Amino acid sequence: MSMMIRYRIAVVVGAAALLVGGPAWAQPQPAPHAAVAAPSHSDLEAVRIDPDAAPPGGDTSLHAFTANLGPETTNSPMTIRIDLPRGTKAKEPFFPEDCEVSGNGRHVRCEFPAGLRSQRSATAVIPIELDQDLVPGAVLQGRFAVHSRDDRNEANNRVEFAIRVDEAEPGL
């Protein structure tokens, strides 16, 4: 066989292989495993901010404020878990809007993505409805906590807050 014929056979065989098998770049490849970043060295702190007082049947909002004391930006998501006191319930809209509420409306879970920089904060805003039968002057105790794989100091991750039940405004 001449060299030219061998060359043509090789080209035809190679082209047939491409047609049957497709180019290597088009072949399905196993998905790369998502790289999980190593936890950062962060100190997340739950900061107490009491909601404004509200009358029985009224509304107020909790600002579940969390600060990253650093020294690094978070590499993992963080979750804020809120436990509202008896006589209250969470009501939409929440911030972030994808917060999840338990069936009784008193437990809320909000997740924030990784990337909270050092010396920055994130806040979950949860509107709260007070029961109509609460007694004015009562002080209701709730709490919230922040959790993240990155947090190196869990001593400052939980805080209580108080909701004062006010007198109803005259004429309401």
Coordinates of N, CA, C and O in Angstrom, one line a residue:
M1 N 0.8 -1.2 0.0 CA 0.0 0.0 0.0 C 0.9 1.2 0.0 O 1.9 1.3 0.7
S2 N 0.4 2.2 -0.8 CA 1.2 3.4 -0.8 C 0.9 4.2 0.4 O 0.0 4.1 1.1
M3 N 1.9 5.1 0.6 CA 1.8 6.0 1.8 C 0.5 6.9 1.8 O -0.1 7.1 2.8
M4 N 0.1 7.3 0.6 CA -1.1 8.1 0.4 C -2.3 7.3 0.8 O -3.2 7.9 1.4
I5 N -2.4 6.1 0.4 CA -3.6 5.2 0.7 C -3.6 5.0 2.2 O -4.7 5.1 2.8
R6 N -2.5 4.7 2.9 CA -2.5 4.6 4.3 C -2.9 5.8 5.0 O -3.7 5.8 6.0
Y7 N -2.5 7.0 4.5 CA -2.9 8.3 5.1 C -4.4 8.4 5.0 O -5.1 8.8 6.0
R8 N -5.0 8.1 3.8 CA -6.4 8.3 3.7 C -7.2 7.3 4.6 O -8.2 7.7 5.1
I9 N -6.7 6.1 4.7 CA -7.4 5.1 5.6 C -7.3 5.7 7.0 O -8.3 5.6 7.7
A10 N -6.2 6.2 7.4 CA -6.1 6.7 8.8 C -7.0 7.9 9.0 O -7.7 8.0 10.1
V11 N -7.2 8.8 8.0 CA -8.1 9.9 8.1 C -9.5 9.4 8.2 O -10.3 9.9 9.0
V12 N -9.9 8.5 7.4 CA -11.2 7.9 7.3 C -11.6 7.2 8.7 O -12.6 7.4 9.3
V13 N -10.6 6.4 9.2 CA -10.8 5.7 10.4 C -10.9 6.7 11.6 O -11.8 6.6 12.4
G14 N -10.1 7.7 11.6 CA -10.2 8.8 12.6 C -11.5 9.6 12.6 O -12.1 9.8 13.6
A15 N -11.9 9.9 11.3 CA -13.2 10.6 11.2 C -14.3 9.7 11.6 O -15.3 10.2 12.3
A16 N -14.3 8.5 11.3 CA -15.4 7.5 11.7 C -15.4 7.4 13.3 O -16.5 7.4 13.9
A17 N -14.3 7.4 13.9 CA -14.2 7.4 15.3 C -14.8 8.6 15.9 O -15.5 8.6 16.9
L18 N -14.5 9.8 15.3 CA -15.1 11.0 15.8 C -16.7 11.0 15.6 O -17.4 11.4 16.5
L19 N -17.1 10.5 14.5 CA -18.5 10.5 14.3 C -19.3 9.5 15.2 O -20.3 9.8 15.7
V20 N -18.7 8.4 15.5 CA -19.3 7.4 16.4 C -19.2 7.9 17.8 O -20.1 7.9 18.6
G21 N -18.0 8.3 18.2 CA -17.7 8.6 19.6 C -17.9 10.1 19.9 O -18.1 10.4 21.1
G22 N -17.8 10.9 18.9 CA -17.9 12.3 19.2 C -16.6 12.8 19.6 O -15.7 12.1 20.0
P23 N -16.3 14.1 19.6 CA -15.1 14.7 20.0 C -14.9 14.5 21.5 O -15.9 14.5 22.3
A24 N -13.7 14.4 22.0 CA -13.5 14.2 23.4 C -14.0 15.3 24.3 O -14.5 15.1 25.4
W25 N -14.0 16.5 23.8 CA -14.5 17.7 24.6 C -16.1 17.6 24.7 O -16.6 18.2 25.6
A26 N -16.7 16.8 23.9 CA -18.2 16.7 23.9 C -18.6 15.5 24.8 O -19.8 15.3 25.0
Q27 N -17.7 14.7 25.2 CA -18.1 13.5 26.0 C -18.5 13.9 27.4 O -18.0 14.9 28.0
P28 N -19.6 13.3 27.9 CA -20.0 13.6 29.2 C -18.8 13.3 30.2 O -18.2 12.3 30.1
Q29 N -18.6 14.2 31.1 CA -17.6 14.1 32.1 C -18.2 14.0 33.4 O -19.3 14.7 33.6
P30 N -17.7 13.3 34.4 CA -18.2 13.4 35.7 C -18.2 14.8 36.2 O -17.2 15.6 36.0
A31 N -19.2 15.2 36.9 CA -19.3 16.6 37.4 C -18.2 16.8 38.5 O -18.0 15.9 39.3
P32 N -17.5 17.9 38.4 CA -16.4 18.1 39.5 C -17.1 18.2 40.8 O -18.2 18.8 40.9
H33 N -16.5 17.7 41.8 CA -17.1 17.9 43.2 C -17.0 19.4 43.5 O -15.9 20.0 43.3
A34 N -18.1 19.9 44.1 CA -18.1 21.3 44.5 C -17.0 21.5 45.6 O -17.0 20.8 46.6
A35 N -16.1 22.4 45.3 CA -15.1 22.7 46.3 C -15.7 23.3 47.5 O -16.4 24.3 47.4
V36 N -15.5 22.7 48.7 CA -16.0 23.3 49.9 C -14.8 24.1 50.5 O -13.8 23.5 50.8
A37 N -15.0 25.4 50.7 CA -13.9 26.2 51.2 C -13.7 25.8 52.7 O -14.7 25.5 53.4
A38 N -12.5 25.9 53.1 CA -12.2 25.6 54.5 C -12.8 26.8 55.3 O -12.9 27.9 54.9
P39 N -13.3 26.4 56.5 CA -13.8 27.5 57.4 C -12.8 28.6 57.6 O -11.6 28.4 57.7
S40 N -13.4 29.8 57.7 CA -12.5 31.0 57.9 C -12.3 31.1 59.4 O -13.0 30.4 60.2
H41 N -11.5 32.1 59.8 CA -11.4 32.4 61.2 C -12.2 33.6 61.5 O -11.7 34.8 61.3
S42 N -13.5 33.4 61.8 CA -14.4 34.5 62.0 C -15.0 34.4 63.4 O -15.1 33.3 64.0
D43 N -15.5 35.5 64.0 CA -16.2 35.5 65.2 C -17.5 36.2 65.0 O -17.6 37.4 64.9
L44 N -18.6 35.4 64.9 CA -19.9 35.9 64.7 C -20.5 36.2 66.0 O -20.4 35.4 67.0
E45 N -21.2 37.4 66.1 CA -21.7 37.8 67.4 C -23.2 38.2 67.2 O -23.5 39.0 66.3
A46 N -24.1 37.7 68.0 CA -25.5 38.1 68.0 C -25.6 39.4 68.9 O -25.1 39.4 70.0
V47 N -26.2 40.4 68.4 CA -26.3 41.7 69.1 C -27.8 42.0 69.5 O -28.7 41.9 68.6
R48 N -28.0 42.3 70.7 CA -29.3 42.5 71.2 C -29.8 43.9 70.8 O -29.2 44.9 71.0
I49 N -31.0 43.8 70.1 CA -31.8 45.0 69.8 C -33.2 44.7 70.1 O -33.8 43.9 69.3
D50 N -33.8 45.3 71.1 CA -35.2 44.9 71.5 C -36.1 45.5 70.5 O -35.9 46.7 70.0
P51 N -37.2 44.8 70.1 CA -38.2 45.3 69.2 C -38.9 46.5 69.9 O -39.0 46.5 71.2
D52 N -39.5 47.4 69.2 CA -40.3 48.4 69.7 C -41.5 47.8 70.5 O -42.0 46.7 70.1
A53 N -42.0 48.5 71.5 CA -43.2 48.1 72.2 C -44.4 48.1 71.3 O -44.4 48.9 70.3
A54 N -45.4 47.3 71.5 CA -46.6 47.2 70.7 C -47.8 46.9 71.6 O -47.6 46.2 72.6
P55 N -49.0 47.3 71.3 CA -50.2 47.0 72.1 C -50.7 45.6 71.8 O -50.3 45.0 70.8
P56 N -51.6 45.0 72.6 CA -52.2 43.7 72.3 C -52.8 43.8 70.9 O -53.4 44.8 70.6
G57 N -52.5 42.8 70.1 CA -53.1 42.7 68.7 C -52.2 43.6 67.7 O -52.5 43.5 66.5
G58 N -51.2 44.3 68.2 CA -50.4 45.1 67.4 C -49.2 44.4 66.8 O -49.0 43.2 67.0
D59 N -48.4 45.1 66.0 CA -47.3 44.6 65.3 C -46.0 45.3 65.8 O -46.0 46.5 66.1
T60 N -44.9 44.6 65.7 CA -43.6 45.2 65.9 C -42.6 44.3 65.0 O -43.1 43.4 64.3
S61 N -41.3 44.7 65.0 CA -40.4 43.9 64.2 C -39.1 43.6 65.0 O -38.6 44.5 65.7
L62 N -38.6 42.4 64.9 CA -37.3 42.0 65.4 C -36.2 42.2 64.4 O -36.4 41.8 63.2
H63 N -35.2 42.9 64.8 CA -34.0 43.0 63.9 C -32.9 42.1 64.5 O -32.3 42.5 65.5
A64 N -32.8 40.9 64.0 CA -31.8 39.9 64.5 C -30.5 40.3 63.9 O -30.1 39.8 62.8
F65 N -29.7 41.1 64.6 CA -28.5 41.7 64.1 C -27.3 40.8 64.4 O -27.1 40.4 65.6
T66 N -26.5 40.5 63.4 CA -25.3 39.6 63.6 C -24.1 40.3 63.0 O -24.2 40.8 61.9
A67 N -23.0 40.4 63.8 CA -21.8 41.1 63.3 C -20.7 40.0 63.2 O -20.6 39.1 63.9
N68 N -19.8 40.2 62.2 CA -18.6 39.4 62.0 C -17.5 40.2 62.6 O -17.0 41.2 62.0
L69 N -17.0 39.8 63.7 CA -15.9 40.5 64.4 C -14.6 40.2 63.8 O -13.6 40.8 64.2
G70 N -14.6 39.3 62.8 CA -13.3 39.0 62.1 C -12.5 37.9 62.8 O -12.9 37.3 63.7
P71 N -11.3 37.8 62.4 CA -10.5 38.7 61.5 C -10.8 38.4 60.0 O -10.3 39.2 59.2
E72 N -11.5 37.4 59.6 CA -11.6 37.0 58.2 C -13.1 37.1 57.7 O -14.0 37.0 58.5
T73 N -13.2 37.1 56.4 CA -14.5 37.0 55.8 C -15.0 35.6 55.9 O -14.2 34.7 55.8
T74 N -16.3 35.4 56.1 CA -16.8 34.0 56.3 C -16.7 33.2 55.0 O -17.0 33.8 53.9
N75 N -16.4 32.0 55.1 CA -16.4 31.1 53.9 C -17.5 30.1 53.9 O -17.7 29.3 52.9
S76 N -18.4 30.2 54.9 CA -19.5 29.3 55.0 C -20.8 30.1 55.3 O -20.7 31.2 55.8
P77 N -21.9 29.5 54.9 CA -23.2 30.2 55.2 C -23.4 30.3 56.7 O -22.8 29.6 57.5
M78 N -24.2 31.2 57.1 CA -24.6 31.3 58.5 C -26.1 31.3 58.6 O -26.9 31.7 57.7
T79 N -26.6 30.7 59.7 CA -28.0 30.6 60.0 C -28.4 31.4 61.2 O -27.7 31.2 62.3
I80 N -29.4 32.1 61.2 CA -30.0 32.8 62.3 C -31.3 32.1 62.7 O -32.2 32.0 61.9
R81 N -31.4 31.6 63.9 CA -32.6 31.0 64.4 C -33.2 31.8 65.5 O -32.5 32.2 66.5
I82 N -34.5 32.1 65.3 CA -35.2 33.0 66.2 C -36.3 32.2 66.9 O -37.1 31.5 66.3
D83 N -36.4 32.4 68.2 CA -37.5 31.8 69.1 C -38.3 33.0 69.6 O -37.8 33.7 70.5
L84 N -39.5 33.1 69.1 CA -40.3 34.2 69.6 C -41.1 33.8 70.9 O -41.3 32.6 71.1
P85 N -41.4 34.7 71.7 CA -42.1 34.4 73.0 C -43.5 33.9 72.7 O -44.1 34.3 71.7
R86 N -44.1 33.2 73.7 CA -45.5 32.9 73.7 C -46.3 34.2 73.6 O -45.9 35.2 74.1
G87 N -47.4 34.1 72.9 CA -48.3 35.3 72.7 C -47.9 36.1 71.5 O -48.4 37.2 71.3
T88 N -46.9 35.6 70.7 CA -46.5 36.3 69.5 C -46.4 35.3 68.4 O -46.3 34.1 68.6
K89 N -46.4 35.8 67.1 CA -46.1 34.9 66.0 C -45.5 35.8 64.9 O -45.8 37.0 64.8
A90 N -44.6 35.1 64.1 CA -44.0 35.8 63.0 C -45.0 35.9 61.8 O -45.8 35.1 61.7
K91 N -44.8 37.0 61.1 CA -45.7 37.2 59.9 C -44.9 37.8 58.8 O -44.0 38.6 59.0
E92 N -45.2 37.4 57.6 CA -44.5 37.9 56.4 C -44.9 39.3 56.1 O -45.9 39.8 56.6
P93 N -44.0 40.1 55.4 CA -42.8 39.6 54.7 C -41.6 39.7 55.6 O -41.4 40.5 56.5
F94 N -40.7 38.7 55.4 CA -39.4 38.6 56.1 C -38.3 39.1 55.3 O -38.4 39.2 54.1
F95 N -37.2 39.4 56.0 CA -36.0 39.7 55.3 C -34.9 38.9 55.9 O -34.7 39.0 57.1
P96 N -34.2 38.0 55.2 CA -34.4 37.8 53.8 C -35.8 37.1 53.6 O -36.3 36.4 54.5
E97 N -36.3 37.2 52.4 CA -37.6 36.7 52.1 C -37.8 35.2 52.2 O -38.9 34.7 52.3
D98 N -36.7 34.4 52.1 CA -36.8 33.0 52.1 C -36.6 32.4 53.5 O -36.4 31.2 53.7
C99 N -36.8 33.2 54.6 CA -36.8 32.7 55.9 C -37.9 31.6 56.1 O -38.9 31.8 55.4
E100 N -37.7 30.6 56.9 CA -38.6 29.5 57.1 C -39.2 29.7 58.5 O -38.5 29.9 59.4
V101 N -40.6 29.5 58.6 CA -41.3 29.6 59.8 C -41.9 28.2 60.2 O -42.4 27.5 59.3
S102 N -41.8 27.9 61.5 CA -42.4 26.7 62.0 C -44.0 26.8 61.9 O -44.5 27.9 61.7
G103 N -44.6 25.7 62.1 CA -46.1 25.6 62.0 C -46.8 26.5 63.0 O -47.8 27.1 62.7
N104 N -46.2 26.7 64.2 CA -46.9 27.5 65.2 C -46.5 29.0 65.0 O -47.0 29.8 65.8
G105 N -45.6 29.3 64.1 CA -45.3 30.7 63.8 C -44.3 31.3 64.8 O -44.0 32.5 64.7
R106 N -43.8 30.6 65.7 CA -42.9 31.1 66.8 C -41.4 30.8 66.6 O -40.6 31.4 67.3
H107 N -41.1 30.0 65.6 CA -39.7 29.7 65.4 C -39.4 30.0 63.9 O -40.0 29.6 63.0
V108 N -38.3 30.8 63.7 CA -37.9 31.3 62.4 C -36.5 30.9 62.1 O -35.6 31.1 63.0
R109 N -36.2 30.5 60.9 CA -34.8 30.2 60.5 C -34.5 30.9 59.2 O -35.2 30.8 58.2
C110 N -33.4 31.7 59.3 CA -33.0 32.5 58.1 C -31.5 32.1 57.8 O -30.7 32.1 58.7
E111 N -31.3 31.9 56.5 CA -29.9 31.5 56.1 C -29.3 32.6 55.3 O -30.0 33.2 54.4
F112 N -28.1 33.0 55.5 CA -27.3 34.0 54.8 C -26.1 33.3 54.1 O -25.5 32.4 54.7
P113 N -25.8 33.6 52.9 CA -24.7 33.0 52.2 C -23.3 33.3 52.8 O -23.2 34.3 53.6
A114 N -22.3 32.6 52.4 CA -20.9 32.9 52.8 C -20.6 34.2 52.2 O -21.2 34.7 51.3
G115 N -19.6 34.8 52.8 CA -19.0 36.1 52.3 C -19.2 37.3 53.2 O -19.0 38.4 52.7
L116 N -19.7 37.1 54.4 CA -19.8 38.3 55.3 C -18.4 38.7 55.7 O -17.7 38.0 56.4
R117 N -18.1 39.9 55.3 CA -16.7 40.4 55.5 C -16.5 40.8 57.0 O -17.5 41.0 57.7
S118 N -15.3 40.8 57.4 CA -14.9 41.2 58.7 C -15.4 42.6 59.0 O -15.3 43.5 58.1
Q119 N -15.9 42.8 60.2 CA -16.4 44.1 60.6 C -17.6 44.6 59.9 O -17.9 45.8 59.9
R120 N -18.4 43.6 59.3 CA -19.7 43.9 58.7 C -20.8 43.1 59.4 O -20.5 42.3 60.3
S121 N -22.0 43.4 59.0 CA -23.1 42.8 59.7 C -24.2 42.3 58.7 O -24.2 42.7 57.6
A122 N -25.0 41.5 59.3 CA -26.2 41.0 58.5 C -27.4 41.0 59.5 O -27.2 40.8 60.7
T123 N -28.5 41.3 59.0 CA -29.7 41.4 59.9 C -30.9 40.7 59.2 O -31.2 41.0 58.1
A124 N -31.5 39.8 60.0 CA -32.8 39.2 59.6 C -33.9 40.1 60.2 O -33.8 40.4 61.4
V125 N -34.9 40.5 59.4 CA -35.9 41.4 59.9 C -37.2 40.5 59.9 O -37.6 40.0 58.9
I126 N -37.8 40.3 61.1 CA -38.9 39.5 61.3 C -40.1 40.3 61.9 O -40.1 40.7 63.1
P127 N -41.1 40.6 61.1 CA -42.3 41.2 61.7 C -43.0 40.3 62.6 O -43.1 39.1 62.4
I128 N -43.5 40.8 63.7 CA -44.1 40.1 64.8 C -45.5 40.6 65.1 O -45.7 41.8 65.3
E129 N -46.5 39.7 65.2 CA -47.8 40.1 65.6 C -48.0 39.6 67.1 O -47.8 38.5 67.4
L130 N -48.5 40.5 67.9 CA -48.8 40.2 69.3 C -50.3 39.7 69.4 O -51.2 40.3 68.7
D131 N -50.5 38.7 70.3 CA -51.9 38.2 70.5 C -52.7 39.4 71.1 O -52.3 40.2 71.8
Q132 N -54.0 39.3 70.7 CA -55.0 40.3 71.2 C -55.2 40.2 72.7 O -55.5 41.3 73.3
D133 N -55.0 39.1 73.3 CA -55.3 38.9 74.8 C -54.1 39.2 75.7 O -54.2 38.9 76.9
L134 N -53.0 39.7 75.2 CA -51.9 40.0 76.0 C -52.2 41.2 77.0 O -53.0 42.1 76.6
V135 N -51.6 41.2 78.1 CA -51.9 42.2 79.1 C -50.9 43.4 79.0 O -49.7 43.1 79.0
P136 N -51.4 44.6 78.8 CA -50.5 45.7 78.8 C -49.5 45.8 80.0 O -49.9 45.4 81.1
G137 N -48.3 46.1 79.7 CA -47.3 46.1 80.8 C -46.5 44.8 80.8 O -45.4 44.8 81.5
A138 N -46.9 43.8 80.2 CA -46.2 42.5 80.2 C -44.9 42.7 79.4 O -44.8 43.5 78.4
V139 N -43.9 41.9 79.7 CA -42.6 41.9 79.0 C -42.4 40.5 78.6 O -42.3 39.6 79.4
L140 N -42.3 40.3 77.3 CA -42.2 39.0 76.7 C -40.7 38.7 76.3 O -40.1 39.6 75.6
Q141 N -40.2 37.6 76.6 CA -38.8 37.3 76.4 C -38.7 36.3 75.2 O -39.3 35.2 75.2
G142 N -37.8 36.6 74.2 CA -37.5 35.8 73.1 C -36.0 35.7 73.0 O -35.2 36.3 73.8
R143 N -35.5 34.9 72.0 CA -34.1 34.8 71.9 C -33.8 34.5 70.4 O -34.6 34.0 69.7
F144 N -32.5 34.8 70.0 CA -32.0 34.3 68.7 C -30.6 34.0 68.8 O -29.9 34.4 69.7
A145 N -30.1 33.1 67.9 CA -28.8 32.7 67.9 C -28.3 32.6 66.4 O -29.1 32.4 65.5
V146 N -27.0 32.7 66.3 CA -26.3 32.6 64.9 C -25.4 31.4 65.0 O -24.8 31.1 66.0
H147 N -25.4 30.6 63.9 CA -24.6 29.4 63.7 C -23.9 29.5 62.4 O -24.5 29.8 61.4
S148 N -22.6 29.1 62.4 CA -21.8 28.9 61.2 C -20.6 28.0 61.5 O -20.1 28.1 62.6
R149 N -20.2 27.3 60.5 CA -19.0 26.5 60.6 C -17.8 27.3 60.9 O -16.8 26.9 61.4
D150 N -17.8 28.6 60.4 CA -16.7 29.5 60.5 C -16.4 30.1 61.9 O -15.3 30.5 62.2
D151 N -17.5 30.1 62.7 CA -17.4 30.8 64.0 C -16.5 30.1 65.0 O -16.7 28.9 65.3
R152 N -15.5 30.8 65.4 CA -14.5 30.3 66.4 C -14.8 30.6 67.8 O -14.1 30.2 68.7
N153 N -15.9 31.4 68.1 CA -16.2 31.8 69.5 C -17.7 31.7 69.6 O -18.4 32.6 69.3
E154 N -18.2 30.6 70.2 CA -19.7 30.4 70.3 C -20.2 31.1 71.6 O -21.4 31.1 71.8
A155 N -19.4 31.7 72.4 CA -19.8 32.3 73.6 C -20.7 33.5 73.4 O -21.5 33.9 74.2
N156 N -20.6 34.1 72.2 CA -21.4 35.4 71.9 C -22.4 35.1 70.8 O -22.8 36.1 70.1
N157 N -22.9 33.9 70.6 CA -23.7 33.6 69.5 C -25.2 33.6 69.9 O -26.1 33.5 69.0
R158 N -25.6 33.8 71.1 CA -27.0 33.8 71.5 C -27.3 35.1 72.3 O -26.5 35.5 73.1
V159 N -28.5 35.6 72.1 CA -28.9 36.8 72.9 C -30.4 36.7 73.1 O -31.1 36.2 72.3
E160 N -30.8 37.2 74.2 CA -32.3 37.4 74.5 C -32.7 38.8 74.1 O -31.9 39.7 74.0
F161 N -34.0 38.9 73.8 CA -34.6 40.2 73.5 C -35.9 40.3 74.3 O -36.5 39.2 74.6
A162 N -36.4 41.5 74.5 CA -37.7 41.7 75.2 C -38.6 42.5 74.3 O -38.2 43.5 73.7
I163 N -39.9 42.1 74.4 CA -41.0 42.9 73.7 C -41.9 43.3 74.8 O -42.5 42.5 75.6
R164 N -42.0 44.7 75.0 CA -42.9 45.2 76.0 C -44.3 45.4 75.4 O -44.4 45.9 74.2
V165 N -45.3 44.9 76.1 CA -46.7 45.1 75.6 C -47.2 46.4 76.1 O -47.2 46.7 77.3
D166 N -47.5 47.3 75.2 CA -48.0 48.7 75.5 C -49.5 48.8 75.7 O -50.2 47.9 75.3
E167 N -49.9 49.9 76.2 CA -51.3 50.2 76.2 C -51.8 50.5 74.8 O -51.0 51.0 74.0
A168 N -53.0 50.1 74.5 CA -53.5 50.4 73.1 C -53.7 51.9 73.1 O -54.1 52.6 74.0
E169 N -53.5 52.5 71.9 CA -53.7 53.9 71.7 C -55.2 54.2 71.8 O -56.0 53.5 71.3
P170 N -55.5 55.4 72.4 CA -56.9 55.7 72.5 C -57.5 55.9 71.1 O -56.9 56.3 70.2
G171 N -58.8 55.4 71.1 CA -59.5 55.5 69.8 C -59.3 54.3 68.9 O -59.8 54.2 67.8
L172 N -58.4 53.3 69.3 CA -58.2 52.1 68.4 C -59.1 51.0 68.9 O -59.4 50.8 70.0

